[in-house]
Amino acid sequence: MARTPVIVGNWKMNLTRSAAADLVNALRAKLDGVRDVEIGVCPVATVIPSIAPLLAGSAIRHGAQNVHWEDSGAFTGEISGEMLRELGCTYAIVGHSERRQYFGETDARVNQRAKAALRWDLTPIICVGETLEEREAGKTLEVVGRQIRGCLEGWSAEELKKAVLAYEPVWAIGTGKTATPEQAQEVHAMIRGLLTELFDADTAQAIRIQYGGSVKPDNVKSLMAQPDIDGALVGGASLKAEQFVPLVRFRD
Ligand code: PGA
């Protein structure tokens, strides 16, 4: 089954409004003609309202880096799905390893946040991935399997079909150490196998699984050539047009 690749930039806590506008304009100039790859950028929430109009009518969609599980209420510092919907967001990243590491996100919370995204017609990009310690202890497949089960517990196949998964080994994020295409493929194939078991083969074949962790123009082709890698979630290299453009145009 042909899955449209999805390449999304996670800008993390970078770029103020003017720098974001410059980047978006540079990306539009080079990416507006791309039709065979789904493209997204996830700026900090404060920047979304200023870049949304700049992206209107372009091939580039925008999203947020997190979403709260409730729709409103006493949750200081949080943003709801309804609020993101109002800003024209397409995606909400949930369960990024930095959220798990620094802000105590658990699989149960990630599950709730992803469900909230679906309620507001946002595509949750659900992140999973093992630490270096877990990999070295030979626990990668066990850890990622547990995260997938926890993040998707209670989900229907119909719900899952609206999500994107991202495998991001923690040791590869921001370190310049990419997983080899074979290491990434092994985990992606395990995830697809697990989805077949938990849901059904059609759903497992339809769902897109991104790889993330030091994806750069020089390694994107070999990663994307793997049968179960359907896109990339990109941090550092998404902040510069010279790097993000060739990533999206990996087929050129
Ligand atoms: P990186 O970040 O590309 O800078 O390694 C990836 C991510 O955190 O999504």
Short mmCIF file of C-alpha atoms and ligand atoms in Angstrom, two decimals:
data_model
loop_
_atom_site.label_atom_id
_atom_site.label_comp_id
_atom_site.label_asym_id
_atom_site.label_seq_id
_atom_site.Cartn_x
_atom_site.Cartn_y
_atom_site.Cartn_z
CA MET A 1 0.00 0.00 0.00
CA ALA A 2 1.34 3.43 -0.92
CA ARG A 3 1.64 5.68 2.07
CA THR A 4 2.24 9.39 1.37
CA PRO A 5 5.46 10.39 3.15
CA VAL A 6 4.97 12.98 5.88
CA ILE A 7 7.88 15.22 6.83
CA VAL A 8 7.35 17.58 9.74
CA GLY A 9 9.67 20.14 11.32
CA ASN A 10 9.59 20.37 15.10
CA TRP A 11 11.01 23.81 15.78
CA LYS A 12 11.04 23.21 19.55
CA MET A 13 11.64 26.42 21.59
CA ASN A 14 13.30 28.27 18.71
CA LEU A 15 12.52 31.17 16.37
CA THR A 16 10.68 34.35 17.30
CA ARG A 17 8.10 35.79 14.94
CA SER A 18 10.37 37.58 12.50
CA ALA A 19 12.81 34.66 12.18
CA ALA A 20 9.87 32.28 11.75
CA ALA A 21 8.40 34.49 9.00
CA ASP A 22 11.74 34.52 7.16
CA LEU A 23 11.98 30.74 7.35
CA VAL A 24 8.41 30.17 6.22
CA ASN A 25 8.85 32.50 3.24
CA ALA A 26 12.06 30.72 2.24
CA LEU A 27 10.33 27.32 2.54
CA ARG A 28 7.34 28.43 0.46
CA ALA A 29 9.61 29.64 -2.30
CA LYS A 30 11.16 26.18 -2.62
CA LEU A 31 8.43 23.77 -1.53
CA ASP A 32 5.17 25.06 -2.93
CA GLY A 33 5.41 22.79 -5.96
CA VAL A 34 5.86 19.60 -3.92
CA ARG A 35 2.80 17.35 -4.21
CA ASP A 36 4.01 13.87 -3.33
CA VAL A 37 5.11 14.60 0.24
CA GLU A 38 2.96 15.93 3.07
CA ILE A 39 4.85 18.80 4.71
CA GLY A 40 4.39 20.40 8.12
CA VAL A 41 6.04 22.78 10.54
CA CYS A 42 5.39 22.95 14.28
CA PRO A 43 6.51 26.30 15.72
CA VAL A 44 6.12 27.46 19.31
CA ALA A 45 2.49 28.27 20.02
CA THR A 46 3.05 32.04 20.20
CA VAL A 47 4.30 32.09 16.62
CA ILE A 48 1.45 30.05 15.09
CA PRO A 49 -0.91 33.02 14.56
CA SER A 50 1.72 34.96 12.63
CA ILE A 51 2.87 32.16 10.35
CA ALA A 52 -0.59 30.71 9.64
CA PRO A 53 -1.51 33.49 7.16
CA LEU A 54 1.91 33.23 5.52
CA LEU A 55 1.28 29.53 4.85
CA ALA A 56 -2.28 29.98 3.57
CA GLY A 57 -2.69 28.38 0.15
CA SER A 58 0.71 26.68 0.33
CA ALA A 59 1.68 23.01 0.45
CA ILE A 60 2.97 23.45 4.00
CA ARG A 61 0.69 22.75 6.94
CA HIS A 62 1.29 23.81 10.50
CA GLY A 63 0.85 22.28 13.91
CA ALA A 64 1.64 22.52 17.59
CA GLN A 65 4.21 20.82 19.78
CA ASN A 66 1.71 19.60 22.36
CA VAL A 67 -1.99 19.69 23.23
CA HIS A 68 -3.83 19.37 26.54
CA TRP A 69 -6.24 16.51 27.18
CA GLU A 70 -9.09 18.73 28.44
CA ASP A 71 -10.90 21.27 26.28
CA SER A 72 -10.73 24.12 28.82
CA GLY A 73 -10.31 24.79 32.52
CA ALA A 74 -7.79 25.40 35.29
CA PHE A 75 -4.66 24.07 33.57
CA THR A 76 -2.16 26.92 33.78
CA GLY A 77 0.26 27.05 30.88
CA GLU A 78 -1.57 24.53 28.70
CA ILE A 79 -3.31 24.86 25.32
CA SER A 80 -6.38 22.92 24.22
CA GLY A 81 -7.23 21.26 20.94
CA GLU A 82 -10.01 23.76 20.33
CA MET A 83 -7.51 26.62 20.66
CA LEU A 84 -5.16 24.98 18.16
CA ARG A 85 -8.00 24.22 15.78
CA GLU A 86 -8.89 27.90 15.87
CA LEU A 87 -5.35 28.65 14.62
CA GLY A 88 -5.78 26.34 11.66
CA CYS A 89 -3.44 23.67 13.00
CA THR A 90 -3.27 20.30 11.27
CA TYR A 91 -0.94 18.49 13.70
CA ALA A 92 -0.26 18.21 17.40
CA ILE A 93 2.95 16.44 18.42
CA VAL A 94 2.39 14.42 21.60
CA GLY A 95 4.77 12.46 23.81
CA HIS A 96 7.98 13.93 22.42
CA SER A 97 10.91 12.56 24.43
CA GLU A 98 11.73 16.05 25.72
CA ARG A 99 8.20 16.24 27.13
CA ARG A 100 8.62 12.79 28.64
CA GLN A 101 12.08 13.60 30.05
CA TYR A 102 11.64 17.15 31.36
CA PHE A 103 7.91 17.37 31.98
CA GLY A 104 7.03 13.90 33.23
CA GLU A 105 4.73 12.86 30.37
CA THR A 106 3.58 9.27 30.70
CA ASP A 107 2.09 6.96 28.07
CA ALA A 108 -1.31 7.35 29.75
CA ARG A 109 -1.12 11.14 29.41
CA VAL A 110 0.15 10.91 25.85
CA ASN A 111 -2.83 8.68 25.10
CA GLN A 112 -5.22 11.31 26.51
CA ARG A 113 -3.51 14.16 24.70
CA ALA A 114 -3.64 12.29 21.40
CA LYS A 115 -7.34 11.56 21.92
CA ALA A 116 -7.96 15.27 22.55
CA ALA A 117 -6.19 16.05 19.28
CA LEU A 118 -8.53 13.68 17.44
CA ARG A 119 -11.57 15.28 19.09
CA TRP A 120 -10.57 18.56 17.46
CA ASP A 121 -9.71 17.08 14.12
CA LEU A 122 -5.96 17.46 14.63
CA THR A 123 -3.56 14.73 13.55
CA PRO A 124 -1.65 13.59 16.62
CA ILE A 125 1.99 12.78 15.93
CA ILE A 126 2.61 10.26 18.69
CA CYS A 127 6.30 9.90 19.62
CA VAL A 128 7.97 6.85 21.11
CA GLY A 129 11.59 5.81 21.49
CA GLU A 130 14.13 4.17 23.78
CA THR A 131 17.01 5.73 25.70
CA LEU A 132 20.63 4.74 25.10
CA GLU A 133 20.63 2.75 28.33
CA GLU A 134 17.57 0.80 27.21
CA ARG A 135 19.10 0.12 23.79
CA GLU A 136 22.37 -1.05 25.31
CA ALA A 137 20.45 -3.34 27.64
CA GLY A 138 18.78 -4.94 24.59
CA LYS A 139 15.38 -3.59 25.60
CA THR A 140 14.54 -1.42 22.58
CA LEU A 141 11.70 -3.51 21.17
CA GLU A 142 10.24 -4.16 24.61
CA VAL A 143 10.29 -0.46 25.58
CA VAL A 144 8.87 0.81 22.29
CA GLY A 145 6.25 -1.94 22.28
CA ARG A 146 5.17 -0.94 25.78
CA GLN A 147 4.96 2.73 24.79
CA ILE A 148 2.85 1.92 21.72
CA ARG A 149 0.47 -0.24 23.76
CA GLY A 150 0.13 2.46 26.44
CA CYS A 151 -0.33 5.34 24.02
CA LEU A 152 -2.98 3.49 22.00
CA GLU A 153 -4.81 1.62 24.75
CA GLY A 154 -8.57 1.86 24.26
CA TRP A 155 -8.26 3.15 20.69
CA SER A 156 -10.31 1.94 17.75
CA ALA A 157 -8.77 1.20 14.35
CA GLU A 158 -10.69 4.19 12.96
CA GLU A 159 -9.03 6.49 15.48
CA LEU A 160 -5.58 5.06 14.83
CA LYS A 161 -5.95 5.65 11.09
CA LYS A 162 -6.12 9.40 11.80
CA ALA A 163 -2.81 9.45 13.69
CA VAL A 164 0.85 9.49 12.70
CA LEU A 165 3.45 7.64 14.79
CA ALA A 166 7.05 8.77 15.19
CA TYR A 167 9.88 6.49 16.28
CA GLU A 168 12.56 8.69 17.79
CA PRO A 169 15.38 6.96 19.63
CA VAL A 170 16.25 9.36 22.46
CA TRP A 171 19.99 8.86 21.91
CA ALA A 172 19.67 10.10 18.32
CA ILE A 173 17.80 13.33 19.08
CA GLY A 174 19.93 16.43 18.70
CA THR A 175 23.12 14.38 19.02
CA GLY A 176 24.11 14.02 15.38
CA LYS A 177 24.00 10.23 15.93
CA THR A 178 21.32 8.88 13.60
CA ALA A 179 20.03 5.36 13.92
CA THR A 180 21.25 3.39 10.92
CA PRO A 181 18.51 2.73 8.37
CA GLU A 182 18.58 -0.93 9.47
CA GLN A 183 18.24 -0.06 13.17
CA ALA A 184 15.31 2.24 12.42
CA GLN A 185 13.66 -0.26 10.04
CA GLU A 186 13.84 -3.01 12.67
CA VAL A 187 11.83 -0.92 15.14
CA HIS A 188 9.39 0.39 12.50
CA ALA A 189 8.68 -3.17 11.35
CA MET A 190 8.12 -4.26 14.95
CA ILE A 191 5.68 -1.37 15.46
CA ARG A 192 3.74 -2.28 12.30
CA GLY A 193 3.64 -5.90 13.40
CA LEU A 194 2.33 -4.90 16.82
CA LEU A 195 -0.36 -2.72 15.20
CA THR A 196 -1.44 -5.72 13.12
CA GLU A 197 -1.79 -7.70 16.33
CA LEU A 198 -3.57 -4.95 18.30
CA PHE A 199 -5.77 -3.68 15.45
CA ASP A 200 -5.72 -5.31 12.01
CA ALA A 201 -3.47 -5.65 8.99
CA ASP A 202 -5.24 -2.97 6.92
CA THR A 203 -4.89 -0.38 9.66
CA ALA A 204 -1.26 -1.34 10.30
CA GLN A 205 -0.47 -0.97 6.59
CA ALA A 206 -2.25 2.38 6.33
CA ILE A 207 -0.60 4.12 9.27
CA ARG A 208 2.44 6.29 8.68
CA ILE A 209 5.44 5.89 10.95
CA GLN A 210 8.01 8.68 10.90
CA TYR A 211 11.60 8.32 11.98
CA GLY A 212 13.14 11.13 14.04
CA GLY A 213 16.60 11.77 15.46
CA SER A 214 19.31 13.73 13.62
CA VAL A 215 17.66 13.40 10.21
CA LYS A 216 19.79 15.46 7.80
CA PRO A 217 19.96 15.94 4.02
CA ASP A 218 22.76 13.38 3.80
CA ASN A 219 20.95 10.53 5.58
CA VAL A 220 17.31 11.12 4.63
CA LYS A 221 17.40 9.10 1.40
CA SER A 222 18.69 5.92 2.99
CA LEU A 223 16.18 6.21 5.84
CA MET A 224 13.26 6.86 3.48
CA ALA A 225 14.30 3.88 1.34
CA GLN A 226 13.34 1.53 4.17
CA PRO A 227 9.99 -0.17 3.60
CA ASP A 228 8.44 0.82 6.93
CA ILE A 229 9.78 4.39 7.23
CA ASP A 230 7.12 6.79 5.98
CA GLY A 231 8.53 10.17 6.83
CA ALA A 232 10.59 12.15 9.27
CA LEU A 233 10.13 14.29 12.34
CA VAL A 234 12.96 16.78 12.13
CA GLY A 235 14.38 19.03 14.84
CA GLY A 236 17.64 20.87 14.17
CA ALA A 237 17.58 20.54 10.39
CA SER A 238 14.06 22.01 10.22
CA LEU A 239 15.30 25.41 11.39
CA LYS A 240 17.20 26.19 8.20
CA ALA A 241 15.63 26.28 4.73
CA GLU A 242 18.90 25.02 3.17
CA GLN A 243 18.50 21.83 5.20
CA PHE A 244 14.74 21.35 5.41
CA VAL A 245 14.14 21.87 1.67
CA PRO A 246 16.41 18.98 0.55
CA LEU A 247 14.92 16.79 3.27
CA VAL A 248 11.44 17.28 1.87
CA ARG A 249 12.77 16.90 -1.66
CA PHE A 250 14.56 13.66 -0.77
CA ARG A 251 13.44 12.11 -4.06
CA ASP A 252 15.16 14.76 -6.22
P1 PGA B 1 16.75 16.40 15.83
O1 PGA B 1 15.38 16.34 16.66
O2 PGA B 1 16.38 16.28 14.38
O3 PGA B 1 17.35 17.72 16.17
O4 PGA B 1 17.58 15.24 16.30
C1 PGA B 1 14.36 15.45 16.30
C2 PGA B 1 13.18 15.60 17.21
O5 PGA B 1 13.37 15.87 18.40
O6 PGA B 1 12.01 15.48 16.77
#
